[in-house]
mmCIF file of N, CA and C in Angstrom:
data_model
loop_
_atom_site.group_PDB
_atom_site.id
_atom_site.type_symbol
_atom_site.label_atom_id
_atom_site.label_comp_id
_atom_site.label_asym_id
_atom_site.label_seq_id
_atom_site.Cartn_x
_atom_site.Cartn_y
_atom_site.Cartn_z
ATOM 1 N N MET A 1 0.841 -1.172 0.000
ATOM 2 C CA MET A 1 0.000 0.000 0.000
ATOM 3 C C MET A 1 0.886 1.235 0.000
ATOM 4 N N LYS A 2 0.499 2.217 -0.814
ATOM 5 C CA LYS A 2 1.229 3.480 -0.892
ATOM 6 C C LYS A 2 0.324 4.611 -0.422
ATOM 7 N N LYS A 3 0.932 5.550 0.304
ATOM 8 C CA LYS A 3 0.200 6.747 0.743
ATOM 9 C C LYS A 3 1.119 7.952 0.588
ATOM 10 N N THR A 4 0.496 9.114 0.434
ATOM 11 C CA THR A 4 1.240 10.361 0.317
ATOM 12 C C THR A 4 0.850 11.278 1.467
ATOM 13 N N TYR A 5 1.849 11.927 2.048
ATOM 14 C CA TYR A 5 1.638 12.812 3.192
ATOM 15 C C TYR A 5 2.228 14.183 2.904
ATOM 16 N N LYS A 6 1.562 15.219 3.397
ATOM 17 C CA LYS A 6 2.079 16.584 3.302
ATOM 18 C C LYS A 6 3.135 16.743 4.396
ATOM 19 N N ILE A 7 4.242 17.389 4.037
ATOM 20 C CA ILE A 7 5.312 17.606 5.008
ATOM 21 C C ILE A 7 5.678 19.083 5.053
ATOM 22 N N ASP A 8 6.361 19.460 6.094
ATOM 23 C CA ASP A 8 6.886 20.816 6.240
ATOM 24 C C ASP A 8 8.364 20.668 6.573
ATOM 25 N N VAL A 9 9.201 21.069 5.633
ATOM 26 C CA VAL A 9 10.650 20.940 5.806
ATOM 27 C C VAL A 9 11.304 22.167 5.168
ATOM 28 N N ASP A 10 12.418 22.613 5.763
ATOM 29 C CA ASP A 10 13.017 23.886 5.375
ATOM 30 C C ASP A 10 13.973 23.846 4.189
ATOM 31 N N CYS A 11 14.633 22.717 3.964
ATOM 32 C CA CYS A 11 15.637 22.687 2.898
ATOM 33 C C CYS A 11 15.723 21.301 2.269
ATOM 34 N N ALA A 12 16.340 21.238 1.104
ATOM 35 C CA ALA A 12 16.463 19.976 0.375
ATOM 36 C C ALA A 12 17.305 18.970 1.158
ATOM 37 N N ASN A 13 18.331 19.429 1.841
ATOM 38 C CA ASN A 13 19.170 18.533 2.636
ATOM 39 C C ASN A 13 18.363 17.904 3.770
ATOM 40 N N CYS A 14 17.522 18.690 4.405
ATOM 41 C CA CYS A 14 16.661 18.176 5.469
ATOM 42 C C CYS A 14 15.677 17.145 4.899
ATOM 43 N N ALA A 15 15.161 17.414 3.709
ATOM 44 C CA ALA A 15 14.245 16.481 3.059
ATOM 45 C C ALA A 15 14.937 15.145 2.811
ATOM 46 N N ASN A 16 16.202 15.196 2.393
ATOM 47 C CA ASN A 16 16.958 13.958 2.178
ATOM 48 C C ASN A 16 17.144 13.181 3.476
ATOM 49 N N LYS A 17 17.400 13.895 4.564
ATOM 50 C CA LYS A 17 17.543 13.234 5.869
ATOM 51 C C LYS A 17 16.237 12.569 6.293
ATOM 52 N N MET A 18 15.126 13.249 6.038
ATOM 53 C CA MET A 18 13.810 12.686 6.377
ATOM 54 C C MET A 18 13.530 11.434 5.546
ATOM 55 N N GLU A 19 13.876 11.490 4.274
ATOM 56 C CA GLU A 19 13.659 10.340 3.391
ATOM 57 C C GLU A 19 14.447 9.132 3.888
ATOM 58 N N GLU A 20 15.706 9.344 4.232
ATOM 59 C CA GLU A 20 16.546 8.257 4.740
ATOM 60 C C GLU A 20 15.979 7.689 6.031
ATOM 61 N N ALA A 21 15.556 8.556 6.937
ATOM 62 C CA ALA A 21 14.996 8.104 8.216
ATOM 63 C C ALA A 21 13.724 7.290 7.991
ATOM 64 N N ALA A 22 12.885 7.736 7.064
ATOM 65 C CA ALA A 22 11.642 7.022 6.775
ATOM 66 C C ALA A 22 11.943 5.646 6.190
ATOM 67 N N ARG A 23 12.901 5.578 5.279
ATOM 68 C CA ARG A 23 13.257 4.293 4.643
ATOM 69 C C ARG A 23 13.761 3.273 5.655
ATOM 70 N N LYS A 24 14.417 3.737 6.696
ATOM 71 C CA LYS A 24 14.988 2.832 7.700
ATOM 72 C C LYS A 24 13.976 2.388 8.753
ATOM 73 N N THR A 25 12.772 2.917 8.695
ATOM 74 C CA THR A 25 11.738 2.595 9.680
ATOM 75 C C THR A 25 11.142 1.223 9.390
ATOM 76 N N SER A 26 10.989 0.443 10.437
ATOM 77 C CA SER A 26 10.381 -0.879 10.316
ATOM 78 C C SER A 26 8.951 -0.750 9.790
ATOM 79 N N GLY A 27 8.601 -1.567 8.791
ATOM 80 C CA GLY A 27 7.273 -1.525 8.207
ATOM 81 C C GLY A 27 7.194 -0.706 6.929
ATOM 82 N N VAL A 28 8.288 0.032 6.619
ATOM 83 C CA VAL A 28 8.333 0.840 5.404
ATOM 84 C C VAL A 28 9.114 0.080 4.338
ATOM 85 N N LYS A 29 8.481 -0.119 3.189
ATOM 86 C CA LYS A 29 9.130 -0.789 2.066
ATOM 87 C C LYS A 29 9.982 0.213 1.292
ATOM 88 N N ASP A 30 9.438 1.428 1.074
ATOM 89 C CA ASP A 30 10.163 2.484 0.375
ATOM 90 C C ASP A 30 9.552 3.832 0.746
ATOM 91 N N ALA A 31 10.353 4.868 0.644
ATOM 92 C CA ALA A 31 9.875 6.221 0.929
ATOM 93 C C ALA A 31 10.613 7.211 0.042
ATOM 94 N N THR A 32 9.889 8.240 -0.387
ATOM 95 C CA THR A 32 10.490 9.320 -1.164
ATOM 96 C C THR A 32 9.968 10.646 -0.627
ATOM 97 N N VAL A 33 10.833 11.639 -0.630
ATOM 98 C CA VAL A 33 10.436 12.987 -0.215
ATOM 99 C C VAL A 33 10.725 13.929 -1.371
ATOM 100 N N ASN A 34 9.720 14.701 -1.756
ATOM 101 C CA ASN A 34 9.872 15.691 -2.806
ATOM 102 C C ASN A 34 9.852 17.064 -2.138
ATOM 103 N N PHE A 35 11.008 17.702 -2.092
ATOM 104 C CA PHE A 35 11.126 19.007 -1.433
ATOM 105 C C PHE A 35 10.321 20.082 -2.172
ATOM 106 N N MET A 36 10.264 19.990 -3.490
ATOM 107 C CA MET A 36 9.563 21.017 -4.272
ATOM 108 C C MET A 36 8.054 21.017 -4.006
ATOM 109 N N THR A 37 7.466 19.834 -3.843
ATOM 110 C CA THR A 37 6.021 19.759 -3.610
ATOM 111 C C THR A 37 5.680 19.597 -2.133
ATOM 112 N N LEU A 38 6.712 19.434 -1.292
ATOM 113 C CA LEU A 38 6.545 19.213 0.144
ATOM 114 C C LEU A 38 5.637 18.007 0.419
ATOM 115 N N LYS A 39 5.971 16.887 -0.239
ATOM 116 C CA LYS A 39 5.209 15.656 -0.049
ATOM 117 C C LYS A 39 6.144 14.476 0.196
ATOM 118 N N MET A 40 5.654 13.558 1.015
ATOM 119 C CA MET A 40 6.381 12.322 1.280
ATOM 120 C C MET A 40 5.504 11.164 0.821
ATOM 121 N N GLY A 41 6.058 10.328 -0.037
ATOM 122 C CA GLY A 41 5.372 9.123 -0.471
ATOM 123 C C GLY A 41 5.939 7.940 0.293
ATOM 124 N N VAL A 42 5.068 7.133 0.859
ATOM 125 C CA VAL A 42 5.506 5.984 1.646
ATOM 126 C C VAL A 42 4.812 4.731 1.136
ATOM 127 N N GLU A 43 5.617 3.701 0.872
ATOM 128 C CA GLU A 43 5.079 2.389 0.515
ATOM 129 C C GLU A 43 5.302 1.483 1.723
ATOM 130 N N PHE A 44 4.221 0.894 2.194
ATOM 131 C CA PHE A 44 4.276 0.070 3.397
ATOM 132 C C PHE A 44 4.450 -1.400 3.042
ATOM 133 N N GLU A 45 5.123 -2.130 3.923
ATOM 134 C CA GLU A 45 5.244 -3.568 3.751
ATOM 135 C C GLU A 45 3.877 -4.209 3.967
ATOM 136 N N ASP A 46 3.661 -5.362 3.346
ATOM 137 C CA ASP A 46 2.383 -6.069 3.462
ATOM 138 C C ASP A 46 2.040 -6.356 4.920
ATOM 139 N N GLY A 47 0.776 -6.138 5.268
ATOM 140 C CA GLY A 47 0.290 -6.451 6.604
ATOM 141 C C GLY A 47 0.557 -5.390 7.653
ATOM 142 N N GLN A 48 1.164 -4.276 7.274
ATOM 143 C CA GLN A 48 1.485 -3.220 8.239
ATOM 144 C C GLN A 48 0.324 -2.228 8.345
ATOM 145 N N ASP A 49 0.150 -1.670 9.540
ATOM 146 C CA ASP A 49 -0.857 -0.636 9.779
ATOM 147 C C ASP A 49 -0.219 0.724 9.502
ATOM 148 N N PRO A 50 -0.617 1.395 8.417
ATOM 149 C CA PRO A 50 0.012 2.673 8.058
ATOM 150 C C PRO A 50 0.012 3.701 9.185
ATOM 151 N N LYS A 51 -1.050 3.788 9.966
ATOM 152 C CA LYS A 51 -1.103 4.780 11.045
ATOM 153 C C LYS A 51 -0.018 4.515 12.085
ATOM 154 N N GLU A 52 0.156 3.259 12.456
ATOM 155 C CA GLU A 52 1.164 2.918 13.463
ATOM 156 C C GLU A 52 2.575 3.113 12.917
ATOM 157 N N VAL A 53 2.794 2.706 11.679
ATOM 158 C CA VAL A 53 4.116 2.855 11.066
ATOM 159 C C VAL A 53 4.463 4.341 10.945
ATOM 160 N N MET A 54 3.488 5.173 10.546
ATOM 161 C CA MET A 54 3.762 6.595 10.370
ATOM 162 C C MET A 54 4.061 7.298 11.689
ATOM 163 N N LYS A 55 3.542 6.811 12.795
ATOM 164 C CA LYS A 55 3.916 7.375 14.105
ATOM 165 C C LYS A 55 5.417 7.205 14.313
ATOM 166 N N GLN A 56 5.936 6.021 13.940
ATOM 167 C CA GLN A 56 7.372 5.758 14.098
ATOM 168 C C GLN A 56 8.183 6.544 13.066
ATOM 169 N N VAL A 57 7.664 6.667 11.856
ATOM 170 C CA VAL A 57 8.347 7.461 10.827
ATOM 171 C C VAL A 57 8.499 8.899 11.319
ATOM 172 N N ARG A 58 7.421 9.463 11.848
ATOM 173 C CA ARG A 58 7.463 10.843 12.362
ATOM 174 C C ARG A 58 8.516 10.975 13.464
ATOM 175 N N LYS A 59 8.533 10.024 14.375
ATOM 176 C CA LYS A 59 9.494 10.044 15.481
ATOM 177 C C LYS A 59 10.929 9.971 14.946
ATOM 178 N N ASN A 60 11.172 9.089 13.971
ATOM 179 C CA ASN A 60 12.513 8.951 13.394
ATOM 180 C C ASN A 60 12.929 10.207 12.631
ATOM 181 N N CYS A 61 12.001 10.806 11.924
ATOM 182 C CA CYS A 61 12.317 12.038 11.196
ATOM 183 C C CYS A 61 12.626 13.184 12.153
ATOM 184 N N LYS A 62 11.899 13.255 13.257
ATOM 185 C CA LYS A 62 12.154 14.307 14.259
ATOM 186 C C LYS A 62 13.546 14.153 14.884
ATOM 187 N N ARG A 63 14.046 12.922 14.941
ATOM 188 C CA ARG A 63 15.396 12.708 15.493
ATOM 189 C C ARG A 63 16.460 13.324 14.599
ATOM 190 N N VAL A 64 16.288 13.231 13.277
ATOM 191 C CA VAL A 64 17.299 13.762 12.362
ATOM 192 C C VAL A 64 17.052 15.219 12.007
ATOM 193 N N GLU A 65 15.795 15.662 12.076
ATOM 194 C CA GLU A 65 15.457 17.043 11.738
ATOM 195 C C GLU A 65 14.294 17.483 12.626
ATOM 196 N N ASP A 66 14.634 18.046 13.790
ATOM 197 C CA ASP A 66 13.611 18.291 14.819
ATOM 198 C C ASP A 66 12.571 19.340 14.463
ATOM 199 N N ASP A 67 12.827 20.179 13.453
ATOM 200 C CA ASP A 67 11.829 21.193 13.097
ATOM 201 C C ASP A 67 10.975 20.789 11.891
ATOM 202 N N CYS A 68 11.073 19.537 11.466
ATOM 203 C CA CYS A 68 10.237 19.055 10.358
ATOM 204 C C CYS A 68 8.869 18.645 10.886
ATOM 205 N N GLU A 69 7.913 18.498 9.981
ATOM 206 C CA GLU A 69 6.588 18.028 10.381
ATOM 207 C C GLU A 69 5.998 17.186 9.267
ATOM 208 N N ILE A 70 5.319 16.111 9.661
ATOM 209 C CA ILE A 70 4.589 15.249 8.729
ATOM 210 C C ILE A 70 3.134 15.306 9.162
ATOM 211 N N TYR A 71 2.264 15.658 8.245
ATOM 212 C CA TYR A 71 0.843 15.776 8.574
ATOM 213 C C TYR A 71 0.152 14.464 8.236
ATOM 214 N N LEU A 72 -0.276 13.765 9.283
ATOM 215 C CA LEU A 72 -0.894 12.453 9.114
ATOM 216 C C LEU A 72 -2.377 12.557 8.906
#
Protein backbone atom coordinates (compact mmCIF):
# COMPACT_ATOMS: atom_id res chain seq x y z
CA MET A 1 0.00 0.00 0.00
CA LYS A 2 1.23 3.48 -0.89
CA LYS A 3 0.20 6.75 0.74
CA THR A 4 1.24 10.36 0.32
CA TYR A 5 1.64 12.81 3.19
CA LYS A 6 2.08 16.58 3.30
CA ILE A 7 5.31 17.61 5.01
CA ASP A 8 6.89 20.82 6.24
CA VAL A 9 10.65 20.94 5.81
CA ASP A 10 13.02 23.89 5.37
CA CYS A 11 15.64 22.69 2.90
CA ALA A 12 16.46 19.98 0.37
CA ASN A 13 19.17 18.53 2.64
CA CYS A 14 16.66 18.18 5.47
CA ALA A 15 14.24 16.48 3.06
CA ASN A 16 16.96 13.96 2.18
CA LYS A 17 17.54 13.23 5.87
CA MET A 18 13.81 12.69 6.38
CA GLU A 19 13.66 10.34 3.39
CA GLU A 20 16.55 8.26 4.74
CA ALA A 21 15.00 8.10 8.22
CA ALA A 22 11.64 7.02 6.78
CA ARG A 23 13.26 4.29 4.64
CA LYS A 24 14.99 2.83 7.70
CA THR A 25 11.74 2.60 9.68
CA SER A 26 10.38 -0.88 10.32
CA GLY A 27 7.27 -1.52 8.21
CA VAL A 28 8.33 0.84 5.40
CA LYS A 29 9.13 -0.79 2.07
CA ASP A 30 10.16 2.48 0.37
CA ALA A 31 9.88 6.22 0.93
CA THR A 32 10.49 9.32 -1.16
CA VAL A 33 10.44 12.99 -0.22
CA ASN A 34 9.87 15.69 -2.81
CA PHE A 35 11.13 19.01 -1.43
CA MET A 36 9.56 21.02 -4.27
CA THR A 37 6.02 19.76 -3.61
CA LEU A 38 6.54 19.21 0.14
CA LYS A 39 5.21 15.66 -0.05
CA MET A 40 6.38 12.32 1.28
CA GLY A 41 5.37 9.12 -0.47
CA VAL A 42 5.51 5.98 1.65
CA GLU A 43 5.08 2.39 0.52
CA PHE A 44 4.28 0.07 3.40
CA GLU A 45 5.24 -3.57 3.75
CA ASP A 46 2.38 -6.07 3.46
CA GLY A 47 0.29 -6.45 6.60
CA GLN A 48 1.48 -3.22 8.24
CA ASP A 49 -0.86 -0.64 9.78
CA PRO A 50 0.01 2.67 8.06
CA LYS A 51 -1.10 4.78 11.05
CA GLU A 52 1.16 2.92 13.46
CA VAL A 53 4.12 2.86 11.07
CA MET A 54 3.76 6.59 10.37
CA LYS A 55 3.92 7.38 14.10
CA GLN A 56 7.37 5.76 14.10
CA VAL A 57 8.35 7.46 10.83
CA ARG A 58 7.46 10.84 12.36
CA LYS A 59 9.49 10.04 15.48
CA ASN A 60 12.51 8.95 13.39
CA CYS A 61 12.32 12.04 11.20
CA LYS A 62 12.15 14.31 14.26
CA ARG A 63 15.40 12.71 15.49
CA VAL A 64 17.30 13.76 12.36
CA GLU A 65 15.46 17.04 11.74
CA ASP A 66 13.61 18.29 14.82
CA ASP A 67 11.83 21.19 13.10
CA CYS A 68 10.24 19.06 10.36
CA GLU A 69 6.59 18.03 10.38
CA ILE A 70 4.59 15.25 8.73
CA TYR A 71 0.84 15.78 8.57
CA LEU A 72 -0.89 12.45 9.11
